[in-house]
XYZ file of C-alpha atoms in Angstrom:
739
model
C 36.759 19.722 -34.190
C 33.383 18.434 -35.546
C 34.748 14.854 -34.784
C 35.559 15.904 -31.421
C 32.405 17.886 -30.794
C 30.203 15.148 -32.357
C 30.059 12.583 -29.656
C 28.897 15.696 -27.025
C 26.219 16.497 -29.611
C 25.391 12.992 -29.958
C 24.863 11.751 -26.263
C 21.838 14.058 -25.465
C 19.875 12.523 -28.499
C 20.694 9.049 -27.251
C 19.762 9.782 -23.889
C 16.517 11.439 -24.974
C 15.793 8.331 -26.848
C 16.424 5.826 -24.105
C 14.890 7.562 -21.305
C 11.430 8.186 -23.378
C 11.387 4.991 -24.360
C 12.590 2.995 -20.941
C 10.013 5.503 -19.173
C 6.976 4.998 -21.672
C 7.708 1.224 -21.667
C 7.921 0.910 -17.601
C 4.795 2.743 -17.247
C 2.630 1.166 -20.145
C 3.986 -2.376 -19.447
C 3.441 -2.096 -15.412
C 0.022 -0.527 -16.003
C -1.289 -3.364 -18.925
C -0.017 -6.215 -16.726
C -1.913 -4.949 -14.013
C -5.105 -3.780 -16.251
C -4.879 -0.464 -14.471
C -4.298 2.769 -15.726
C -1.016 4.823 -16.053
C -0.400 5.875 -12.270
C 2.495 8.360 -13.527
C 3.864 9.494 -16.880
C 7.185 10.589 -16.597
C 8.526 10.369 -19.898
C 7.522 13.925 -21.150
C 8.796 15.689 -18.161
C 12.138 14.203 -18.382
C 13.238 15.902 -21.221
C 12.419 19.240 -19.783
C 16.118 19.906 -18.293
C 17.680 19.507 -21.734
C 15.074 21.939 -23.921
C 15.219 24.770 -21.715
C 18.794 25.076 -22.363
C 18.593 26.172 -26.213
C 15.493 27.217 -28.493
C 13.053 24.979 -30.285
C 14.982 25.631 -33.475
C 17.967 23.642 -32.143
C 16.182 20.950 -29.742
C 14.171 19.340 -32.326
C 16.561 16.628 -32.733
C 16.118 15.731 -28.947
C 11.979 16.027 -29.498
C 12.376 13.709 -32.470
C 14.277 11.266 -30.608
C 12.167 11.433 -27.853
C 9.262 10.295 -30.380
C 11.359 7.624 -31.477
C 11.662 5.880 -28.324
C 7.952 6.630 -27.422
C 6.909 4.876 -30.790
C 9.405 1.843 -30.255
C 8.215 1.421 -26.653
C 4.494 1.071 -28.115
C 5.375 -1.033 -30.390
C 6.900 -3.545 -28.447
C 4.284 -3.793 -26.398
C 1.915 -4.466 -29.748
C 0.042 -1.296 -29.938
C -1.026 -0.225 -33.470
C 1.359 1.889 -35.558
C -1.200 4.348 -36.917
C -2.506 5.410 -33.445
C 1.152 5.560 -32.125
C 2.064 7.916 -34.799
C -0.917 10.035 -33.797
C -0.510 9.834 -30.071
C 3.437 10.799 -30.080
C 2.970 14.745 -31.099
C 0.609 15.358 -28.418
C 3.283 13.932 -25.919
C 5.709 16.323 -27.938
C 3.088 19.343 -27.565
C 3.330 18.895 -23.618
C 7.023 19.025 -23.681
C 7.121 21.972 -26.049
C 4.762 24.220 -24.181
C 6.002 23.635 -20.576
C 10.026 23.985 -21.882
C 9.238 26.953 -24.215
C 7.429 28.808 -21.404
C 10.402 28.386 -18.772
C 12.877 29.017 -21.330
C 11.178 32.468 -22.652
C 10.470 33.542 -18.847
C 14.209 32.509 -17.575
C 16.296 32.449 -20.478
C 19.396 31.466 -18.116
C 18.916 29.548 -14.747
C 21.214 30.564 -11.656
C 21.364 31.049 -7.972
C 19.532 34.647 -8.622
C 16.663 33.058 -10.027
C 13.338 33.484 -7.996
C 12.482 29.637 -7.752
C 8.457 30.718 -6.612
C 8.399 32.681 -9.575
C 10.040 29.642 -11.523
C 7.424 27.088 -9.821
C 4.689 29.370 -11.087
C 5.398 29.248 -14.225
C 6.206 25.534 -14.420
C 2.732 24.812 -12.661
C 0.593 26.771 -15.025
C 2.680 25.781 -18.198
C 2.254 21.753 -17.033
C -1.737 22.440 -16.794
C -1.775 23.711 -20.147
C 0.248 21.497 -21.850
C -1.061 18.493 -19.638
C -4.631 19.145 -20.404
C -4.114 19.847 -24.091
C -2.241 16.359 -24.268
C -4.802 14.387 -22.291
C -7.468 16.063 -24.535
C -5.744 14.943 -27.774
C -4.968 11.670 -26.339
C -8.243 11.000 -25.216
C -9.852 12.129 -28.823
C -7.441 9.488 -30.585
C -8.449 6.769 -28.011
C -11.968 7.436 -28.061
C -11.981 7.181 -32.109
C -9.913 4.468 -32.085
C -11.038 2.084 -29.593
C -14.108 3.616 -27.972
C -12.895 4.230 -24.761
C -14.964 6.314 -22.386
C -13.996 10.066 -22.770
C -14.373 11.534 -19.038
C -12.920 8.326 -17.547
C -9.789 8.630 -20.146
C -9.618 12.360 -19.837
C -9.277 12.257 -16.034
C -6.914 9.804 -15.715
C -4.449 11.016 -18.585
C -4.723 14.527 -17.272
C -3.762 13.509 -13.582
C -0.996 11.278 -14.919
C 0.513 13.484 -17.033
C 0.060 16.559 -14.914
C 1.884 14.883 -11.737
C 4.361 13.092 -13.787
C 5.317 16.454 -15.479
C 5.744 18.286 -11.959
C 7.773 15.404 -10.523
C 10.175 14.611 -13.515
C 10.218 18.372 -14.819
C 11.549 19.418 -11.346
C 14.000 16.107 -11.224
C 15.264 17.042 -15.202
C 15.745 20.505 -14.168
C 17.901 19.855 -10.662
C 20.086 17.196 -12.783
C 20.824 19.612 -15.935
C 21.173 22.744 -13.859
C 24.831 22.991 -11.519
C 23.482 25.649 -9.397
C 20.342 23.490 -8.531
C 21.758 20.178 -8.078
C 24.847 21.959 -6.048
C 25.629 19.796 -2.916
C 28.486 20.470 -0.420
C 30.769 17.602 -0.312
C 30.654 16.924 3.048
C 27.062 16.362 3.034
C 26.502 13.824 0.189
C 26.503 10.979 2.660
C 23.803 12.948 4.573
C 22.121 13.020 1.665
C 22.295 9.347 0.790
C 21.454 8.472 4.511
C 18.099 10.390 4.262
C 17.135 9.049 0.959
C 17.483 5.441 2.307
C 15.475 6.388 5.296
C 12.795 7.882 2.854
C 12.828 4.995 0.893
C 12.534 2.570 3.941
C 9.795 4.536 5.590
C 7.895 4.799 2.071
C 8.230 1.263 1.359
C 7.234 0.014 5.017
C 4.188 2.042 4.941
C 3.160 1.202 1.601
C 3.565 -2.463 2.079
C 1.436 -2.331 5.147
C -1.968 -3.364 4.192
C -3.675 -3.461 7.557
C -3.045 -0.376 8.913
C -3.354 3.152 7.051
C 0.202 4.893 7.961
C 0.813 6.745 4.590
C 1.078 10.176 7.127
C 4.282 8.781 8.063
C 6.152 9.252 4.619
C 5.784 13.301 5.609
C 8.774 13.218 8.278
C 11.553 11.963 6.494
C 10.029 13.571 3.041
C 10.043 17.029 4.872
C 13.478 16.225 6.555
C 14.601 15.591 3.042
C 13.478 19.190 2.153
C 14.644 21.112 5.048
C 18.253 19.446 4.977
C 18.600 19.427 1.115
C 16.276 21.903 -0.082
C 15.272 21.349 -3.888
C 17.079 18.595 -4.394
C 15.899 16.732 -1.154
C 12.389 17.428 -2.448
C 12.992 16.086 -5.989
C 14.756 13.105 -4.758
C 12.179 12.394 -1.825
C 9.309 12.901 -4.444
C 10.678 10.709 -7.029
C 11.408 7.772 -4.372
C 7.728 8.387 -3.237
C 6.272 8.056 -6.670
C 8.080 5.278 -7.785
C 6.786 3.341 -4.635
C 3.456 4.379 -4.421
C 3.312 3.786 -8.337
C 4.553 0.180 -8.189
C 2.370 -0.860 -5.376
C -0.475 0.531 -6.927
C -0.193 -1.101 -10.119
C 0.507 -4.522 -7.879
C -2.536 -3.827 -5.894
C -1.181 -3.975 -2.771
C -0.714 -1.421 -0.210
C -2.708 0.900 2.154
C -5.199 1.765 -0.781
C -6.779 -1.588 -0.361
C -8.482 -1.034 2.737
C -10.748 0.772 1.239
C -13.563 -1.877 -0.142
C -15.488 -2.091 -3.195
C -13.600 0.326 -5.549
C -12.193 -0.681 -8.735
C -8.071 -1.016 -9.522
C -8.539 2.338 -11.374
C -9.886 4.078 -8.316
C -6.837 2.977 -6.663
C -4.773 4.289 -9.514
C -7.071 7.649 -8.339
C -6.214 7.682 -5.075
C -2.379 7.098 -5.604
C -2.215 10.133 -8.240
C -4.141 12.343 -5.530
C -1.893 10.957 -2.960
C 1.536 11.590 -5.098
C 0.137 14.907 -5.891
C -0.752 16.103 -2.592
C 2.366 15.259 -1.003
C 4.171 16.999 -4.152
C 1.995 20.255 -3.324
C 3.140 19.706 0.407
C 6.946 19.849 -0.395
C 7.481 21.724 -3.120
C 6.176 25.079 -1.818
C 8.077 24.485 1.470
C 11.378 23.854 -0.799
C 10.563 26.879 -2.716
C 10.298 28.931 -0.143
C 13.449 27.548 1.760
C 15.466 28.226 -1.533
C 14.398 31.665 -2.156
C 15.186 31.947 1.542
C 18.808 30.690 0.920
C 18.863 32.770 -2.248
C 18.236 35.844 -0.282
C 20.519 35.022 2.410
C 23.586 34.095 -0.211
C 22.495 37.534 -1.864
C 22.815 39.623 1.549
C 26.214 37.776 2.617
C 27.688 38.171 -0.886
C 26.211 41.858 -0.669
C 27.725 42.121 3.033
C 30.948 40.362 1.863
C 31.360 42.916 -1.120
C 30.686 45.633 1.162
C 33.278 45.093 3.637
C 35.463 43.917 1.121
C 35.168 47.671 -0.054
C 35.474 49.141 3.315
C 38.341 47.062 4.445
C 40.231 47.686 1.361
C 39.489 51.276 0.177
C 41.635 53.940 0.698
C 38.984 55.888 2.181
C 38.016 55.926 6.053
C 34.607 54.485 6.793
C 32.879 54.537 10.035
C 29.274 54.128 11.219
C 29.047 56.646 14.264
C 26.437 56.773 17.259
C 24.376 59.742 17.798
C 26.839 60.206 21.120
C 29.898 60.000 19.365
C 30.479 56.378 19.781
C 32.199 54.470 16.815
C 30.300 51.086 16.243
C 32.610 50.189 13.018
C 35.937 51.951 11.771
C 37.780 50.650 8.287
C 41.198 49.263 8.684
C 42.123 51.709 6.388
C 42.564 54.294 9.262
C 45.778 52.634 9.898
C 47.197 53.663 6.433
C 45.616 56.978 6.296
C 46.194 58.239 9.691
C 48.601 55.919 11.371
C 46.262 54.962 14.230
C 44.829 51.426 14.812
C 41.126 50.859 14.747
C 41.050 50.268 18.549
C 42.547 53.711 19.228
C 40.138 55.481 16.821
C 36.939 53.655 18.060
C 36.459 56.186 20.845
C 35.340 59.862 20.057
C 38.528 61.922 19.441
C 37.390 65.663 18.677
C 41.254 66.505 19.504
C 42.491 65.163 16.512
C 40.669 68.234 14.601
C 42.579 71.262 13.682
C 41.574 73.938 16.327
C 40.935 76.376 13.515
C 38.175 73.664 11.977
C 36.629 72.525 15.056
C 33.722 74.785 15.813
C 32.675 74.646 12.251
C 32.627 70.378 11.982
C 30.757 70.784 15.418
C 28.194 73.030 13.702
C 28.047 70.509 10.379
C 27.282 67.737 12.955
C 24.753 69.271 14.673
C 22.934 70.435 11.469
C 23.198 66.855 10.081
C 21.656 65.235 13.483
C 18.982 68.077 13.367
C 18.085 68.144 9.958
C 19.287 64.439 8.694
C 20.142 63.970 4.765
C 23.690 64.397 3.889
C 26.639 66.878 4.220
C 29.892 67.332 3.126
C 32.920 68.862 4.681
C 36.594 69.318 4.057
C 38.782 69.896 7.180
C 42.370 68.882 8.782
C 43.045 65.720 10.865
C 45.777 64.985 12.718
C 47.991 62.333 11.723
C 49.202 59.733 14.487
C 53.197 61.216 13.504
C 51.429 64.818 14.313
C 50.906 66.421 11.131
C 47.754 67.526 9.785
C 45.981 66.046 6.341
C 43.117 67.527 5.010
C 40.135 65.237 4.439
C 37.060 65.638 2.287
C 34.582 63.607 4.299
C 31.027 63.031 3.339
C 28.401 61.800 5.972
C 24.836 60.380 5.923
C 22.426 60.050 9.031
C 20.651 56.876 8.375
C 18.649 54.479 10.495
C 20.731 52.183 12.885
C 20.956 48.480 11.636
C 20.511 47.370 15.361
C 16.470 48.246 15.120
C 16.270 50.452 18.183
C 15.087 53.211 16.398
C 18.343 55.319 16.469
C 19.739 57.219 13.851
C 23.542 56.321 13.020
C 25.943 58.328 10.542
C 27.655 56.766 8.088
C 30.806 58.710 7.652
C 33.356 58.331 4.537
C 36.773 60.576 4.309
C 39.141 60.715 2.014
C 42.744 62.388 1.982
C 42.444 65.628 -0.219
C 45.724 67.150 0.981
C 47.182 67.066 -2.242
C 44.293 68.600 -3.760
C 43.779 71.235 -1.238
C 47.703 72.116 -1.734
C 46.747 72.612 -5.623
C 43.788 74.494 -5.214
C 45.396 76.825 -2.573
C 48.405 77.229 -4.893
C 45.651 77.960 -7.981
C 44.165 80.562 -5.869
C 47.375 82.021 -4.809
C 48.297 81.929 -8.401
C 45.146 83.408 -9.807
C 45.488 85.863 -7.073
C 48.816 87.288 -8.161
C 47.663 86.938 -11.962
C 44.768 89.154 -10.713
C 47.187 91.887 -9.127
C 49.226 91.736 -12.003
C 46.045 92.260 -14.670
C 44.551 94.933 -12.089
C 47.951 96.964 -12.103
C 48.691 96.364 -15.666
C 48.124 100.011 -17.709
C 45.904 98.446 -20.287
C 42.041 97.049 -20.033
C 42.129 93.412 -20.172
C 39.133 91.827 -20.699
C 36.901 88.439 -21.812
C 34.071 88.465 -24.071
C 31.592 85.547 -24.837
C 30.244 85.145 -28.089
C 27.282 86.925 -27.273
C 29.343 89.934 -26.782
C 28.915 90.274 -23.419
C 31.959 91.186 -20.842
C 32.754 88.038 -18.419
C 35.741 89.582 -17.067
C 37.610 92.990 -17.037
C 40.378 94.275 -14.708
C 40.523 97.316 -12.549
C 42.280 99.500 -14.926
C 39.154 99.764 -16.629
C 38.077 103.135 -13.871
C 41.105 104.869 -15.371
C 40.131 104.550 -18.799
C 36.307 104.792 -18.998
C 35.235 105.590 -15.435
C 33.381 102.380 -14.539
C 34.199 99.446 -12.285
C 34.575 95.839 -13.496
C 31.110 95.453 -11.435
C 29.537 97.942 -13.970
C 30.758 96.189 -16.829
C 30.683 92.658 -16.105
C 27.488 91.200 -17.451
C 26.775 93.767 -19.760
C 27.157 93.865 -23.733
C 29.692 95.931 -25.743
C 27.275 98.108 -26.972
C 25.779 99.137 -23.776
C 29.447 99.351 -21.979
C 30.608 101.767 -24.958
C 27.274 103.046 -26.959
C 26.535 102.821 -30.402
C 28.915 104.773 -31.879
C 32.049 102.763 -30.632
C 30.202 99.361 -30.930
C 29.569 100.375 -34.350
C 33.360 100.512 -35.101
C 34.297 97.692 -33.100
C 31.550 95.422 -34.261
C 33.661 94.452 -37.386
C 36.564 93.165 -35.622
C 34.506 91.316 -33.026
C 33.098 89.573 -35.771
C 36.300 88.677 -37.282
C 37.780 87.432 -34.115
C 34.753 85.282 -33.154
C 35.080 83.871 -36.383
C 38.952 82.874 -35.526
C 41.177 85.365 -36.199
C 43.439 87.657 -34.468
C 42.770 91.209 -34.817
C 45.050 94.288 -33.794
C 43.873 97.955 -34.713
C 43.354 101.286 -33.539
C 40.133 103.642 -33.008
C 39.365 106.709 -31.815
C 36.394 108.186 -29.267
C 35.240 110.924 -27.408
C 35.499 110.913 -23.872
C 34.533 113.653 -21.528
C 35.249 116.599 -24.414
C 38.786 114.897 -24.943
C 39.823 112.571 -28.216
C 40.956 109.503 -26.933
C 43.042 107.208 -29.213
C 43.334 103.395 -28.467
C 44.821 100.284 -29.614
C 42.851 97.331 -29.383
C 44.289 93.617 -29.870
C 41.308 90.652 -29.903
C 42.396 87.449 -29.475
C 39.823 84.315 -29.996
C 39.725 81.768 -26.695
C 39.424 78.583 -28.191
C 38.229 75.449 -26.187
C 39.805 71.936 -26.243
C 38.278 70.908 -29.758
C 39.280 74.484 -31.441
C 35.878 75.884 -30.985
C 35.609 79.891 -30.562
C 33.996 80.499 -26.908
C 34.613 84.134 -26.831
C 37.204 86.666 -27.365
C 40.407 87.947 -25.007
C 40.690 91.764 -25.126
C 43.575 93.934 -24.622
C 43.275 97.542 -24.941
C 46.208 100.225 -24.456
C 45.250 104.056 -24.474
C 47.637 105.467 -27.120
C 46.605 109.208 -26.893
C 49.944 110.176 -25.669
C 51.585 108.187 -28.280
C 49.526 109.781 -30.808
C 50.448 113.383 -29.566
C 53.888 112.543 -29.810
C 53.800 111.552 -33.099
C 51.725 114.617 -34.429
C 54.780 116.605 -32.297
C 57.368 114.501 -34.105
C 55.676 114.922 -37.349
C 55.310 118.575 -36.998
C 58.791 119.011 -36.010
C 59.766 116.784 -38.805
C 57.916 119.235 -41.227
C 57.873 122.593 -39.698
C 60.256 125.425 -39.222
C 60.798 125.840 -35.763
C 61.349 129.713 -35.736
C 58.850 131.179 -38.217
C 56.078 128.238 -37.914
C 56.298 127.942 -41.750
C 57.268 124.456 -43.755
C 60.839 123.418 -43.565
C 62.744 122.382 -46.600
C 61.979 118.416 -45.984
C 58.324 119.015 -46.197
C 58.427 121.347 -49.022
C 60.803 118.682 -51.462
C 58.154 115.842 -50.082
C 54.945 118.098 -51.071
C 56.196 119.540 -54.267
C 56.323 116.196 -56.660
C 52.707 115.843 -55.740
C 51.832 119.165 -56.289
C 53.409 119.144 -59.910
C 51.957 115.918 -60.945
C 48.240 117.338 -60.026
C 48.942 120.584 -61.845
C 50.080 118.309 -64.982
C 46.825 116.237 -64.691
C 44.923 119.587 -64.691
C 46.997 121.066 -67.445
C 47.473 124.144 -65.104
C 50.639 126.014 -64.721
C 52.937 126.496 -61.612
C 54.395 129.329 -60.198
C 57.608 129.120 -57.857
C 58.737 132.011 -56.080
C 62.048 132.401 -54.493
C 62.190 135.101 -51.574
C 65.544 136.284 -50.259
C 66.132 139.025 -47.751
C 68.491 141.961 -48.842
C 71.485 142.066 -46.774
C 70.460 139.790 -43.671
C 74.080 139.064 -43.056
C 74.136 142.933 -42.200
C 71.460 142.766 -39.633
C 72.641 139.986 -37.832
C 76.021 141.734 -37.762
C 74.444 145.262 -36.952
C 71.482 143.970 -34.091
C 72.808 140.626 -33.370
C 71.274 137.169 -34.582
C 68.304 137.415 -31.884
C 67.300 140.494 -33.793
C 67.626 138.528 -36.838
C 65.476 135.837 -35.262
C 62.947 138.319 -34.993
C 63.099 139.223 -38.688
C 62.727 135.707 -40.147
C 60.061 134.819 -37.747
C 57.958 138.274 -38.605
C 58.639 137.464 -42.134
C 57.193 134.008 -41.845
C 54.229 135.630 -40.500
C 53.838 137.960 -43.121
C 54.154 135.059 -46.072
C 52.061 132.803 -43.778
C 49.262 135.541 -44.126
C 49.746 136.450 -47.640
C 49.429 132.954 -49.156
C 45.966 131.468 -50.020
C 44.499 127.836 -49.376
C 46.107 125.492 -51.770
C 49.195 127.461 -51.944
C 52.496 126.388 -50.008
C 54.920 128.698 -48.504
C 58.421 127.438 -46.775
C 61.632 128.281 -45.319
C 64.224 126.269 -47.264
C 67.450 128.339 -45.798
C 68.828 130.780 -43.575
C 66.955 133.940 -45.224
C 65.511 132.425 -48.049
C 61.782 131.579 -48.385
C 59.347 129.832 -51.273
C 56.418 129.817 -52.293
C 54.465 127.741 -54.646
C 50.979 128.296 -56.183
C 48.810 126.720 -58.816
C 45.804 129.072 -58.126
C 46.435 131.327 -61.094
C 45.019 131.547 -64.742
C 47.474 133.279 -66.708
C 51.269 134.658 -66.924
C 49.358 138.294 -66.182
C 48.103 136.845 -63.230
C 51.699 135.371 -61.976
C 53.225 138.634 -62.377
C 50.302 140.310 -60.467
C 50.884 137.634 -57.624
C 54.752 138.069 -57.555
C 54.304 141.857 -57.324
C 51.951 141.809 -54.420
C 54.247 139.734 -52.785
C 57.229 141.819 -53.389
C 55.538 144.964 -52.364
C 54.032 143.437 -49.439
C 57.211 141.878 -47.904
C 58.423 145.455 -47.386
C 58.069 146.198 -43.705
C 59.492 147.701 -40.476
C 60.184 145.176 -37.860
C 60.154 146.458 -34.182
C 63.217 144.543 -32.542
C 62.738 146.779 -29.271
C 66.022 148.623 -29.453
C 65.553 149.858 -33.119
C 63.337 149.649 -35.747
C 64.827 147.154 -38.838
C 63.837 148.179 -42.201
C 63.544 144.909 -44.689
C 63.653 144.521 -47.994
C 63.265 141.466 -50.686
C 64.399 140.070 -53.961
C 61.913 137.684 -55.489
C 62.243 135.454 -58.258
C 59.406 133.689 -59.579
C 59.395 130.809 -62.088
C 56.057 130.438 -63.995
C 55.888 127.227 -65.760
C 53.598 124.746 -68.012
C 53.960 121.317 -68.349
C 56.841 121.296 -66.305
C 57.281 117.848 -64.519
C 60.876 118.694 -63.092
C 61.201 120.026 -59.588
C 64.910 120.507 -60.050
C 63.893 122.429 -63.359
C 61.395 124.547 -61.746
C 64.150 125.469 -58.946
C 66.683 126.109 -61.417
C 64.249 128.617 -63.265
C 63.039 130.416 -60.091
C 66.986 130.716 -59.042
C 67.660 132.257 -62.264
C 64.872 134.948 -61.786
C 66.538 135.618 -58.457
C 69.888 136.074 -59.576
C 68.726 138.758 -61.980
C 66.673 140.386 -59.291
C 69.823 141.053 -57.211
C 72.028 141.707 -60.331
C 69.283 144.829 -60.906
C 70.443 146.164 -57.664
C 68.224 143.958 -54.969
C 64.803 145.332 -53.729
C 62.953 143.917 -57.017
C 61.699 140.922 -58.276
C 61.873 139.223 -61.685
C 59.488 136.499 -63.618
C 60.632 133.990 -65.848
C 58.496 131.763 -67.644
C 58.499 128.691 -69.833
C 56.247 126.377 -71.842
C 53.378 129.379 -72.656
C 52.463 129.881 -76.354
C 52.803 133.817 -77.859
C 56.642 135.110 -77.802
C 59.690 134.673 -75.970
C 59.484 137.691 -73.520
C 57.043 138.630 -70.527
C 56.681 142.005 -69.033
C 57.357 142.399 -65.423
C 57.500 145.665 -63.064
C 60.801 147.187 -61.797
C 61.385 147.760 -58.088
C 59.513 150.031 -55.747
C 61.782 153.016 -56.704
C 60.435 152.859 -60.263
C 56.896 151.431 -60.060
C 55.977 152.913 -63.502
C 59.056 151.852 -65.371
C 58.717 148.706 -67.571
C 61.604 146.323 -67.482
C 61.517 143.436 -70.539
C 62.941 140.352 -69.228
C 64.386 137.564 -71.540
C 63.045 134.214 -71.255
C 65.174 131.603 -69.954
């Protein structure tokens, strides 16, 4: 690959050597053969086209090659090596200044380059580079050969400046494809015009009797107008070569000026070439810029037309009277109409329900200007309607008549409108569902402010959605409820799903709610709010409480039932053991209850049971428990006494108070009881305690009923405790053996 690339990298170096050496040799040899100053120095400008294409760090081989070409040319003409080596860098400095100025200002030359700016940069840099080069060369020649300073500076500057303009422009045209582009059909026209320019120039400058130098301007300007920048460069090159040659040969119209030296003839030639260049150059640059702008406008027009004609959108230009000056071909694909059919105003194609609205929009646009956007229905040629989204702008008419046109762009949005309508319908259905759900459905943002709430909030909290949306949770529910909800809101905003219950007081009623907080996550998984589903469960809680009451309460007497008693006794025994306290369990049985039922009926029996239950409920104290555990069997549990004597006194009081007369309506029923009490300490077994109480009740029944017995266990101080007899013998003491 390197071997293949090497020739392409070597050719510019060889060409720079040949071009610099050849042009230098030609200019110096011609001037010295006729003992005149150099008319035109083209060698430095010939390198500009190559040097502007790459940075200086990569183009130094070209400068070195051109420097060697200059040195070889001067050595061939007999110049000393020392002066030649000193003058060479001056030439390189001029080339570097001009090429670097152009390259830094215009890194890439293209048809979009502003040639007036390019010419301005080139002329200014050529002035600076030529002045520095001439000043350096003048100093060297003055020190080396004693040449006149002003004459050398004047002659060198003009030769280098005009040569740089002509040769630099030529090299830029030759190496830049966009500048030298010529249509194939116009090549022969260019050759013909160049031959004409050459013939006229040679004829004018060969004629030494009549001054007709002005005759070269018609063919030169013809080249400029027909071939733009290329014609100007080639015409000036022909003019420069002919003028320089005839001047150094001391022929031509400049010799008509009598009494001047050959050096002055050179000055006249340089001035003539410079004036001709500055006549043709601005015209060529202006025409090139005009072509560039015309091409850009044409490209823009082609681009716009391509977009308008190949776009799926309908594009129209409409006059104020409704006439359509332009309709894009997309109307055929969009609406089925031909362009010719759509050029006339067609308000009848607008849906009847939309005509008035669209007419108002058009009137507003024409009156106020600016832009407007509207969505409406337009009839297809087949008869069905399409939804069109139209964008219109009022702009000055390109016809230059001072009128205002409407630029219209419309696109088919039927599918989008259907989707939007389906979405709106779905949202309406969803809102209907949410508003009629027996729960509060809401959304709370990260600032804990309501952004949505359904209408059920009116039934729960007595507030409309408009009164809730936009307010914070604290503002809606108050500080007390907010303090209960704050913890759950924080956890929901942290990404957790929270299900909890809370209770509030509303209008002197206790309301129970169950709330479910679900985080609202965006596409990146970031929490942007909380969804709330709150249901009032007051009736459920009431049912739960009622069920719990029915499960633990005897329906007839209102006392605890056997199930609740069995659930509570183990906990009470554990508590008594922890505090080292005695426990009393008394079984109460109604004497001859079966005979009451048989005599008075079960309804009277139920009245008796209910009255006994109310009496027991009044007798027990806080911390004591009474329950109905059977048909006519009740139980009393107490841990609130100090010793056995207190237990006996409690049992006796209980037995005495349970004697009653029950008013059954049709009769007075006398109720008597048997009580068997067990008093234990350190007793952890419910069965053991019940067994001991049952034994005491059995003894009371064996003693003839209507009495009580107390049995103890776990107390120090003997095996027997004393108890009173039944109510018929209140002063008699009966000894009961400890079980």
